[in-house]
Amino acid sequence: MADADTQMLIADMAARARTASRRLAAMNSDAKHRALLAAAAAIRDASDAIVAANAEDMAAAEASGLSGALLDRLRLDAGRVEATAAGVEAVARLDDPVGKLIERVERPNGLVLTRVRIPIGVIGIIYESRPNVTADAGALCAMSGNAAILRGGSEAIRSNRAIHAALAKGLEAGGMPVDAVQLVSVTDRAAVGAMLTAEGAIDMVVPRGGKGLVARVQAEARVPVLAHLDGLNHTYIDRAADPAMARDLALNAKMRRTGICGATETLLIDRGFADPAPVLVALADAGCELRGDAEVRAIEPRVVASSAEDWDTEYLDAILSVKLVDGAADAMAHIAAHGSHHTDAIVTEDASTAERFLAEVDSAIVMWNASTQFADGGEFGLGAEIGISTGRLHARGPVALEGLTTYKWVVRGTGQARP
Amino acid sequence: MADADTQMLIADMAARARTASRRLAAMNSDAKHRALLAAAAAIRDASDAIVAANAEDMAAAEASGLSGALLDRLRLDAGRVEATAAGVEAVARLDDPVGKLIERVERPNGLVLTRVRIPIGVIGIIYESRPNVTADAGALCAMSGNAAILRGGSEAIRSNRAIHAALAKGLEAGGMPVDAVQLVSVTDRAAVGAMLTAEGAIDMVVPRGGKGLVARVQAEARVPVLAHLDGLNHTYIDRAADPAMARDLALNAKMRRTGICGATETLLIDRGFADPAPVLVALADAGCELRGDAEVRAIEPRVVASSAEDWDTEYLDAILSVKLVDGAADAMAHIAAHGSHHTDAIVTEDASTAERFLAEVDSAIVMWNASTQFADGGEFGLGAEIGISTGRLHARGPVALEGLTTYKWVVRGTGQARP
């Protein structure tokens, strides 16, 4: 398609989404809940068709030489389709933030002001590979009363179309407007550009994918972006840490899953901590490559030499940079200089040191005596997440339904004119 | 200055602001309160110097042919300096949102999650003419624990420097870091561009000024913007409106002050409303130019012919477009097509019609039986405002201290590793 045609396509989708969003905003929680259950059922019913469409995507991806990890993300089987349907049901069970009272004030002149949560309006989701995002993100938007415009990767287009067809059919059968969740059916990249510059038509864009995608979205967007950039997370072992806890948390924070954004990438160890060797031994024994300077290598010979870039590298792999520091202040200075404001943890038995760390470290999530791998909407009790925001405004950290809402001021009077 | 020098200047100011913001974030409410009182006292002490500096700005502005309204905004006398100092004291008395608990969740695994309010960090304020913004905006940022970088108009540079010198001296004497509130002392426009593109260094920019300024900021900004665009507000008189209340509210909503963003610009009257003539007569008698079609002119002969543009025009003057509509649904369709999502009001005695209007009209502020002129942070009980946001994310409507904060997740554990 020509770029102008693509822009018209997105503008038309956004206009229909706006109309749908007005109806969605007026739906109550029960009605949205029922529509999502109908959508989950429709996805189950369409399982064979979805798996068949996915097989075509897989064949094309294999032919074009897509890598093994990407192929695995793309793959759907009956079990993954069932998990996708179950995920939609989980979203349907979430507490609906729309209509919630944030505050109520009665003014001396008798005006009653309330601030109430409402949907944002039209949300664009730009994502890669995993076709289940089509259902997850669509369900989260719909449950929070927002219309969604979904733009998945071209490698998953057949899978996305099949999932979207089932989802949309179910939502409509359940009483939602037909344009509640729309899928951009063209695969040219101009569609992403058109979404990112649709100020006023699309209210927020959420990119879900690798750094390349997120960086492109942040660079080009004129629409507000709810984005997750880096997870360059630190675990700091204080002099007052319990040695066994320090070892277990460092191991879990790095090695439980190395590819998630909550994984620890740099371990800071207080020079006053008496027992650093077992921590490094446990990590090395678990197959983690450790990088540090001569001082760290003196503790554990398997540590390899670090370079300056290590402190600024999100490995997303079984690699950990290790640094000795002089207490919490030094650790916090390192985090301020090199962290990505995502998740940082302290291990200590000293409550006052811990509280200082929690107060002063400027990250979306700060933890005391817990693994950074808990940085996750599900673990936070949000039930699901549209993403983890590393921005500072609107929503920080794991974002679920509440982050997909805004508020309005409702003023009720009895004829008050302003003096 | 060369653009590169200006960029370095802004980068250096932002780096110092970031350092200051860490200290500000750790200050408690009492300490911030005391520092603001010291700043107010310093502004009072410097009154003569501020008025003298302003006289130089005024002379230069008159020589360059600045218009009367702009000259009046620029002018400072002892009374206005006293009002500025009193404004800083009013901000010092505001409830401090920093540290407030938004929610607390205990997870089944024993992790205790809290979400607490923290300052945003470094706020840029770009403003025109009124030198009192230097103190107002600086005080609001400092009281909410943010470092501020202020960039006023070149026509007010001497006044702004004098006010800033007093403010900064007072804040520092009161215990705040010297870089808590900085003023960009160069007047070249490249400084605005450098602020707008300082992603990561400046966390949010608030433009305060005319549409030209706000539009430039929104077009160029890579930094998040908290902006007020148009106030194309409607008052809708429903068939069930009390006639006297309808007349009084329409008159107040338009004519109390015509130049503020909360002024009504379009009056929608239900064809089922029995008594439209007294409303239009009262407005015309008060000197308001009324614009409408033949049907409206048949009600009141002083109404002049409207054109299509009238429905999309924010007059900020004693001009009102008037349209007859078929009930609340028709009124809401007009507002959806032409409004700016700022403030819209319904006048009716019918509670169910009113609640439908309040729920369905998609504006930052919706009102029932009240004048749209109440759209103001002071009238909302916020004590002050940094601006009124017409954006949908982060903060909507009048924004005071809470809108200058964000939050962090604080997780307290006892050694939990993620399974």
Short mmCIF file of C-alpha atoms in Angstrom, two decimals, chain A residues 9-363:
data_model
loop_
_atom_site.label_atom_id
_atom_site.label_comp_id
_atom_site.label_asym_id
_atom_site.label_seq_id
_atom_site.Cartn_x
_atom_site.Cartn_y
_atom_site.Cartn_z
CA LEU A 9 -6.54 3.10 6.79
CA ILE A 10 -5.24 3.89 10.28
CA ALA A 11 -7.26 7.13 10.45
CA ASP A 12 -10.41 5.20 9.53
CA MET A 13 -9.68 2.48 12.10
CA ALA A 14 -9.02 5.11 14.76
CA ALA A 15 -12.28 6.91 13.99
CA ARG A 16 -14.22 3.66 14.31
CA ALA A 17 -12.30 2.87 17.49
CA ARG A 18 -13.28 6.27 18.93
CA THR A 19 -16.95 5.56 18.27
CA ALA A 20 -16.61 2.11 19.82
CA SER A 21 -14.74 3.55 22.81
CA ARG A 22 -17.75 5.72 23.72
CA ARG A 23 -19.95 2.62 23.91
CA LEU A 24 -17.27 0.67 25.79
CA ALA A 25 -16.89 3.45 28.33
CA ALA A 26 -20.58 3.17 29.16
CA MET A 27 -20.54 -0.63 29.67
CA ASN A 28 -20.62 -1.85 33.24
CA SER A 29 -18.23 -4.41 34.68
CA ASP A 30 -20.65 -7.34 34.39
CA ALA A 31 -21.29 -6.65 30.73
CA LYS A 32 -17.56 -6.43 29.97
CA HIS A 33 -16.95 -9.59 32.01
CA ARG A 34 -19.56 -11.51 29.99
CA ALA A 35 -18.17 -10.28 26.67
CA LEU A 36 -14.68 -11.43 27.62
CA LEU A 37 -15.95 -14.86 28.63
CA ALA A 38 -17.67 -15.11 25.25
CA ALA A 39 -14.40 -14.15 23.58
CA ALA A 40 -12.49 -16.83 25.50
CA ALA A 41 -15.05 -19.41 24.41
CA ALA A 42 -14.76 -18.26 20.80
CA ILE A 43 -10.97 -18.62 20.94
CA ARG A 44 -11.37 -22.18 22.25
CA ASP A 45 -13.88 -22.96 19.50
CA ALA A 46 -11.45 -21.67 16.89
CA SER A 47 -8.47 -23.58 18.26
CA ASP A 48 -8.01 -25.77 15.19
CA ALA A 49 -8.23 -22.84 12.80
CA ILE A 50 -5.77 -20.83 14.91
CA VAL A 51 -3.25 -23.68 15.05
CA ALA A 52 -3.62 -24.20 11.28
CA ALA A 53 -3.04 -20.51 10.57
CA ASN A 54 -0.03 -20.60 12.87
CA ALA A 55 1.39 -23.56 10.97
CA GLU A 56 1.42 -21.41 7.84
CA ASP A 57 3.23 -18.62 9.72
CA MET A 58 5.72 -21.17 11.07
CA ALA A 59 6.41 -22.59 7.63
CA ALA A 60 6.99 -19.13 6.18
CA ALA A 61 9.19 -18.17 9.13
CA GLU A 62 11.29 -21.31 8.83
CA ALA A 63 11.67 -20.73 5.11
CA SER A 64 12.86 -17.19 5.75
CA GLY A 65 15.41 -18.43 8.30
CA LEU A 66 13.91 -17.06 11.53
CA SER A 67 15.98 -18.05 14.56
CA GLY A 68 15.02 -20.80 16.99
CA ALA A 69 14.05 -18.51 19.88
CA LEU A 70 11.83 -16.41 17.63
CA LEU A 71 10.27 -19.56 16.14
CA ASP A 72 9.46 -20.78 19.63
CA ARG A 73 7.76 -17.49 20.48
CA LEU A 74 5.73 -17.69 17.29
CA ARG A 75 4.62 -21.31 17.74
CA LEU A 76 1.06 -22.12 18.83
CA ASP A 77 -0.33 -25.51 19.65
CA ALA A 78 -3.63 -26.55 21.24
CA GLY A 79 -2.12 -26.08 24.71
CA ARG A 80 -0.97 -22.54 23.99
CA VAL A 81 -4.34 -21.63 22.48
CA GLU A 82 -6.02 -23.00 25.60
CA ALA A 83 -3.64 -20.90 27.73
CA THR A 84 -4.53 -17.86 25.63
CA ALA A 85 -8.25 -18.45 26.19
CA ALA A 86 -7.63 -18.95 29.91
CA GLY A 87 -5.68 -15.68 29.95
CA VAL A 88 -8.71 -13.84 28.55
CA GLU A 89 -10.83 -15.40 31.30
CA ALA A 90 -8.30 -14.25 33.90
CA VAL A 91 -8.59 -10.68 32.60
CA ALA A 92 -12.39 -10.98 32.75
CA ARG A 93 -12.10 -11.71 36.48
CA LEU A 94 -10.00 -8.60 37.22
CA ASP A 95 -11.35 -5.79 39.33
CA ASP A 96 -12.71 -3.13 36.95
CA PRO A 97 -11.21 0.29 37.75
CA VAL A 98 -13.70 2.23 35.59
CA GLY A 99 -16.11 4.33 37.64
CA LYS A 100 -14.02 4.13 40.79
CA LEU A 101 -14.04 7.23 42.96
CA ILE A 102 -10.55 8.65 43.47
CA GLU A 103 -11.64 11.50 45.68
CA ARG A 104 -14.68 13.51 46.72
CA VAL A 105 -14.56 17.10 47.94
CA GLU A 106 -17.42 19.33 49.04
CA ARG A 107 -16.55 22.99 48.63
CA PRO A 108 -17.76 25.75 50.97
CA ASN A 109 -20.03 27.03 48.16
CA GLY A 110 -21.82 23.67 48.08
CA LEU A 111 -20.25 22.35 44.87
CA VAL A 112 -19.53 18.62 45.17
CA LEU A 113 -16.44 17.57 43.22
CA THR A 114 -15.60 13.96 42.50
CA ARG A 115 -12.72 12.55 40.55
CA VAL A 116 -13.67 9.26 38.87
CA ARG A 117 -11.73 6.76 36.79
CA ILE A 118 -12.63 6.48 33.12
CA PRO A 119 -11.04 4.61 30.21
CA ILE A 120 -8.30 6.40 28.29
CA GLY A 121 -10.10 5.90 24.97
CA VAL A 122 -8.19 4.42 22.04
CA ILE A 123 -5.04 2.40 22.72
CA GLY A 124 -2.60 1.25 20.06
CA ILE A 125 -0.56 -1.88 20.72
CA ILE A 126 2.51 -2.54 18.58
CA TYR A 127 4.05 -5.95 19.16
CA GLU A 128 6.23 -8.69 17.78
CA SER A 129 6.21 -12.46 17.42
CA ARG A 130 4.04 -13.81 20.26
CA PRO A 131 0.52 -14.11 18.78
CA ASN A 132 -1.05 -14.50 22.23
CA VAL A 133 -0.51 -10.74 22.74
CA THR A 134 -3.40 -10.29 20.27
CA ALA A 135 -5.78 -11.79 22.81
CA ASP A 136 -4.03 -10.57 26.01
CA ALA A 137 -3.73 -6.95 25.01
CA GLY A 138 -7.12 -6.87 23.33
CA ALA A 139 -8.75 -8.30 26.44
CA LEU A 140 -6.98 -5.87 28.82
CA CYS A 141 -8.03 -2.89 26.71
CA ALA A 142 -11.63 -4.08 26.35
CA MET A 143 -11.99 -4.92 30.05
CA SER A 144 -10.80 -1.41 30.95
CA GLY A 145 -13.31 0.09 28.50
CA ASN A 146 -10.77 1.09 25.87
CA ALA A 147 -10.93 0.41 22.15
CA ALA A 148 -7.75 -1.26 20.87
CA ILE A 149 -5.91 -1.09 17.58
CA LEU A 150 -3.50 -4.03 17.41
CA ARG A 151 -0.50 -4.16 15.12
CA GLY A 152 1.43 -7.41 15.37
CA GLY A 153 4.53 -8.51 13.51
CA SER A 154 4.28 -9.56 9.88
CA GLU A 155 5.75 -12.99 10.74
CA ALA A 156 2.64 -13.72 12.84
CA ILE A 157 0.01 -12.13 10.64
CA ARG A 158 -1.96 -15.32 9.90
CA SER A 159 -1.97 -16.37 13.54
CA ASN A 160 -2.94 -12.88 14.65
CA ARG A 161 -5.76 -12.72 12.12
CA ALA A 162 -7.13 -16.06 13.29
CA ILE A 163 -6.95 -15.14 16.98
CA HIS A 164 -8.37 -11.70 16.33
CA ALA A 165 -11.25 -13.10 14.28
CA ALA A 166 -12.25 -15.37 17.15
CA LEU A 167 -11.74 -12.70 19.81
CA ALA A 168 -13.72 -10.05 17.93
CA LYS A 169 -16.53 -12.48 17.12
CA GLY A 170 -16.78 -13.47 20.77
CA LEU A 171 -16.67 -9.89 22.05
CA GLU A 172 -19.40 -8.87 19.62
CA ALA A 173 -21.52 -11.88 20.51
CA GLY A 174 -21.02 -10.84 24.13
CA GLY A 175 -22.39 -7.37 23.47
CA MET A 176 -19.36 -5.23 22.67
CA PRO A 177 -19.15 -2.99 19.59
CA VAL A 178 -17.62 -4.72 16.57
CA ASP A 179 -14.77 -2.18 16.51
CA ALA A 180 -13.82 -2.65 20.17
CA VAL A 181 -10.68 -4.56 19.20
CA GLN A 182 -9.37 -4.08 15.66
CA LEU A 183 -6.34 -5.68 14.02
CA VAL A 184 -4.27 -3.82 11.43
CA SER A 185 -4.42 -6.40 8.66
CA VAL A 186 -1.70 -4.93 6.46
CA THR A 187 1.90 -5.79 7.19
CA ASP A 188 3.79 -2.80 5.81
CA ARG A 189 5.81 -0.85 8.31
CA ALA A 190 4.17 2.45 7.33
CA ALA A 191 1.22 1.34 9.47
CA VAL A 192 3.38 1.65 12.58
CA GLY A 193 4.44 5.15 11.57
CA ALA A 194 0.82 6.13 10.94
CA MET A 195 -0.18 4.88 14.39
CA LEU A 196 2.69 6.71 16.09
CA THR A 197 1.73 10.05 14.54
CA ALA A 198 -2.03 9.78 15.06
CA GLU A 199 -2.15 12.48 17.76
CA GLY A 200 -5.65 12.98 19.05
CA ALA A 201 -6.92 9.88 17.24
CA ILE A 202 -4.94 7.29 19.20
CA ASP A 203 -4.53 8.30 22.85
CA MET A 204 -1.64 6.04 23.86
CA VAL A 205 0.64 3.49 22.24
CA VAL A 206 2.09 0.52 24.05
CA PRO A 207 5.03 -1.18 22.32
CA ARG A 208 5.65 -4.78 23.32
CA GLY A 209 8.79 -6.31 21.96
CA GLY A 210 12.55 -6.04 21.77
CA LYS A 211 14.65 -2.95 22.25
CA GLY A 212 14.70 -2.20 18.53
CA LEU A 213 10.94 -1.94 18.39
CA VAL A 214 10.65 0.09 21.60
CA ALA A 215 13.42 2.46 20.55
CA ARG A 216 11.76 3.05 17.17
CA VAL A 217 8.42 3.72 18.83
CA GLN A 218 9.95 6.17 21.32
CA ALA A 219 11.91 7.97 18.61
CA GLU A 220 9.01 8.38 16.18
CA ALA A 221 5.99 8.72 18.44
CA ARG A 222 4.00 11.93 18.65
CA VAL A 223 1.37 9.98 20.59
CA PRO A 224 2.08 9.30 24.30
CA VAL A 225 3.95 6.01 24.76
CA LEU A 226 3.76 3.64 27.71
CA ALA A 227 7.06 1.89 27.27
CA HIS A 228 9.41 -0.46 28.89
CA LEU A 229 12.99 0.18 27.95
CA ASP A 230 15.82 -1.45 29.86
CA GLY A 231 15.83 -3.63 32.94
CA LEU A 232 19.38 -2.98 34.11
CA ASN A 233 18.64 -4.13 37.64
CA HIS A 234 20.91 -4.35 40.66
CA THR A 235 20.97 -6.51 43.73
CA TYR A 236 23.03 -4.96 46.51
CA ILE A 237 24.34 -7.17 49.31
CA ASP A 238 24.88 -5.00 52.36
CA ARG A 239 27.38 -5.70 55.17
CA ALA A 240 24.41 -6.54 57.39
CA ALA A 241 22.98 -9.12 54.97
CA ASP A 242 22.18 -12.64 56.12
CA PRO A 243 24.79 -14.71 54.22
CA ALA A 244 22.47 -17.57 53.20
CA MET A 245 19.73 -15.17 52.14
CA ALA A 246 22.24 -13.13 50.16
CA ARG A 247 23.42 -16.23 48.32
CA ASP A 248 19.90 -17.48 47.60
CA LEU A 249 18.54 -14.12 46.46
CA ALA A 250 21.51 -13.35 44.21
CA LEU A 251 21.17 -16.76 42.60
CA ASN A 252 17.43 -16.45 42.10
CA ALA A 253 17.56 -12.80 40.96
CA LYS A 254 20.04 -13.69 38.21
CA MET A 255 19.47 -17.31 37.26
CA ARG A 256 15.79 -18.23 37.75
CA ARG A 257 15.10 -16.86 34.29
CA THR A 258 17.84 -14.81 32.69
CA GLY A 259 15.80 -13.41 29.79
CA ILE A 260 13.13 -11.48 31.70
CA CYS A 261 13.25 -7.79 32.40
CA GLY A 262 13.27 -8.32 36.17
CA ALA A 263 16.52 -10.31 36.10
CA THR A 264 19.43 -8.80 38.01
CA GLU A 265 22.29 -7.73 35.75
CA THR A 266 24.77 -6.31 38.25
CA LEU A 267 25.56 -7.58 41.73
CA LEU A 268 26.95 -5.00 44.15
CA ILE A 269 28.65 -6.39 47.25
CA ASP A 270 29.55 -4.30 50.26
CA ARG A 271 33.27 -4.61 51.12
CA GLY A 272 32.03 -4.95 54.69
CA PHE A 273 30.03 -8.10 53.84
CA ALA A 274 31.90 -10.96 55.47
CA ASP A 275 31.00 -13.83 53.21
CA PRO A 276 31.05 -12.96 49.49
CA ALA A 277 32.72 -16.17 48.27
CA PRO A 278 29.73 -18.53 48.68
CA VAL A 279 27.55 -16.11 46.69
CA LEU A 280 29.94 -16.12 43.74
CA VAL A 281 30.58 -19.85 44.01
CA ALA A 282 26.85 -20.58 43.89
CA LEU A 283 26.43 -18.40 40.82
CA ALA A 284 29.43 -19.88 39.01
CA ASP A 285 28.32 -23.40 39.93
CA ALA A 286 24.91 -22.63 38.42
CA GLY A 287 26.60 -21.81 35.11
CA CYS A 288 26.62 -18.03 35.39
CA GLU A 289 29.48 -16.14 33.77
CA LEU A 290 30.77 -13.63 36.32
CA ARG A 291 32.57 -10.45 35.32
CA GLY A 292 34.54 -8.26 37.71
CA ASP A 293 37.81 -6.55 38.45
CA ALA A 294 40.88 -8.01 40.15
CA GLU A 295 39.37 -7.51 43.60
CA VAL A 296 36.35 -9.65 42.65
CA ARG A 297 38.49 -12.21 40.85
CA ALA A 298 40.50 -12.62 44.05
CA ILE A 299 37.33 -13.87 45.73
CA GLU A 300 36.39 -16.40 43.04
CA PRO A 301 38.85 -17.44 40.31
CA ARG A 302 36.13 -18.19 37.74
CA VAL A 303 35.31 -14.48 37.50
CA VAL A 304 36.49 -13.01 34.19
CA ALA A 305 37.72 -9.47 33.69
CA SER A 306 35.03 -6.83 33.35
CA SER A 307 35.18 -3.80 31.09
CA ALA A 308 33.62 -0.38 31.59
CA GLU A 309 30.67 -1.32 29.35
CA ASP A 310 29.60 -4.12 31.65
CA TRP A 311 28.05 -1.68 34.14
CA ASP A 312 25.75 -0.39 31.41
CA THR A 313 24.86 -3.73 29.80
CA GLU A 314 21.53 -5.55 30.13
CA TYR A 315 22.72 -9.09 29.37
CA LEU A 316 19.37 -10.93 29.47
CA ASP A 317 21.62 -13.97 29.68
CA ALA A 318 23.53 -16.05 32.23
CA ILE A 319 26.10 -13.28 32.70
CA LEU A 320 26.47 -11.08 35.78
CA SER A 321 28.74 -8.13 36.45
CA VAL A 322 29.96 -7.99 40.04
CA LYS A 323 31.36 -4.98 41.86
CA LEU A 324 32.56 -4.33 45.40
CA VAL A 325 31.32 -1.10 46.95
CA ASP A 326 31.76 0.81 50.20
CA GLY A 327 28.36 0.49 51.79
CA ALA A 328 24.86 1.50 50.75
CA ALA A 329 25.75 5.07 49.75
CA ASP A 330 28.34 3.81 47.28
CA ALA A 331 25.90 1.21 45.97
CA MET A 332 23.23 3.85 45.47
CA ALA A 333 25.68 6.10 43.64
CA HIS A 334 26.49 3.22 41.27
CA ILE A 335 22.79 2.53 40.71
CA ALA A 336 22.10 6.22 40.05
CA ALA A 337 24.92 6.31 37.49
CA HIS A 338 24.24 3.02 35.70
CA GLY A 339 20.71 1.79 36.51
CA SER A 340 17.69 2.02 34.25
CA HIS A 341 15.18 2.91 37.01
CA HIS A 342 13.42 -0.44 36.66
CA THR A 343 14.00 -2.69 39.70
CA ASP A 344 16.73 -2.57 42.34
CA ALA A 345 17.05 -4.58 45.55
CA ILE A 346 18.95 -4.48 48.80
CA VAL A 347 19.71 -7.51 50.97
CA THR A 348 20.26 -6.54 54.59
CA GLU A 349 19.09 -7.21 58.12
CA ASP A 350 19.59 -3.53 58.97
CA ALA A 351 16.17 -1.88 58.73
CA SER A 352 17.45 1.68 58.71
CA THR A 353 19.87 0.99 55.85
CA ALA A 354 17.06 -0.77 54.00
CA GLU A 355 14.60 2.10 54.43
CA ARG A 356 17.20 4.58 53.23
CA PHE A 357 17.79 2.45 50.12
CA LEU A 358 14.04 2.12 49.48
CA ALA A 359 13.54 5.87 49.84
CA GLU A 360 16.52 7.09 47.88
CA VAL A 361 16.90 4.69 44.97
CA ASP A 362 14.96 6.21 42.11
CA SER A 363 13.49 3.15 40.45
#
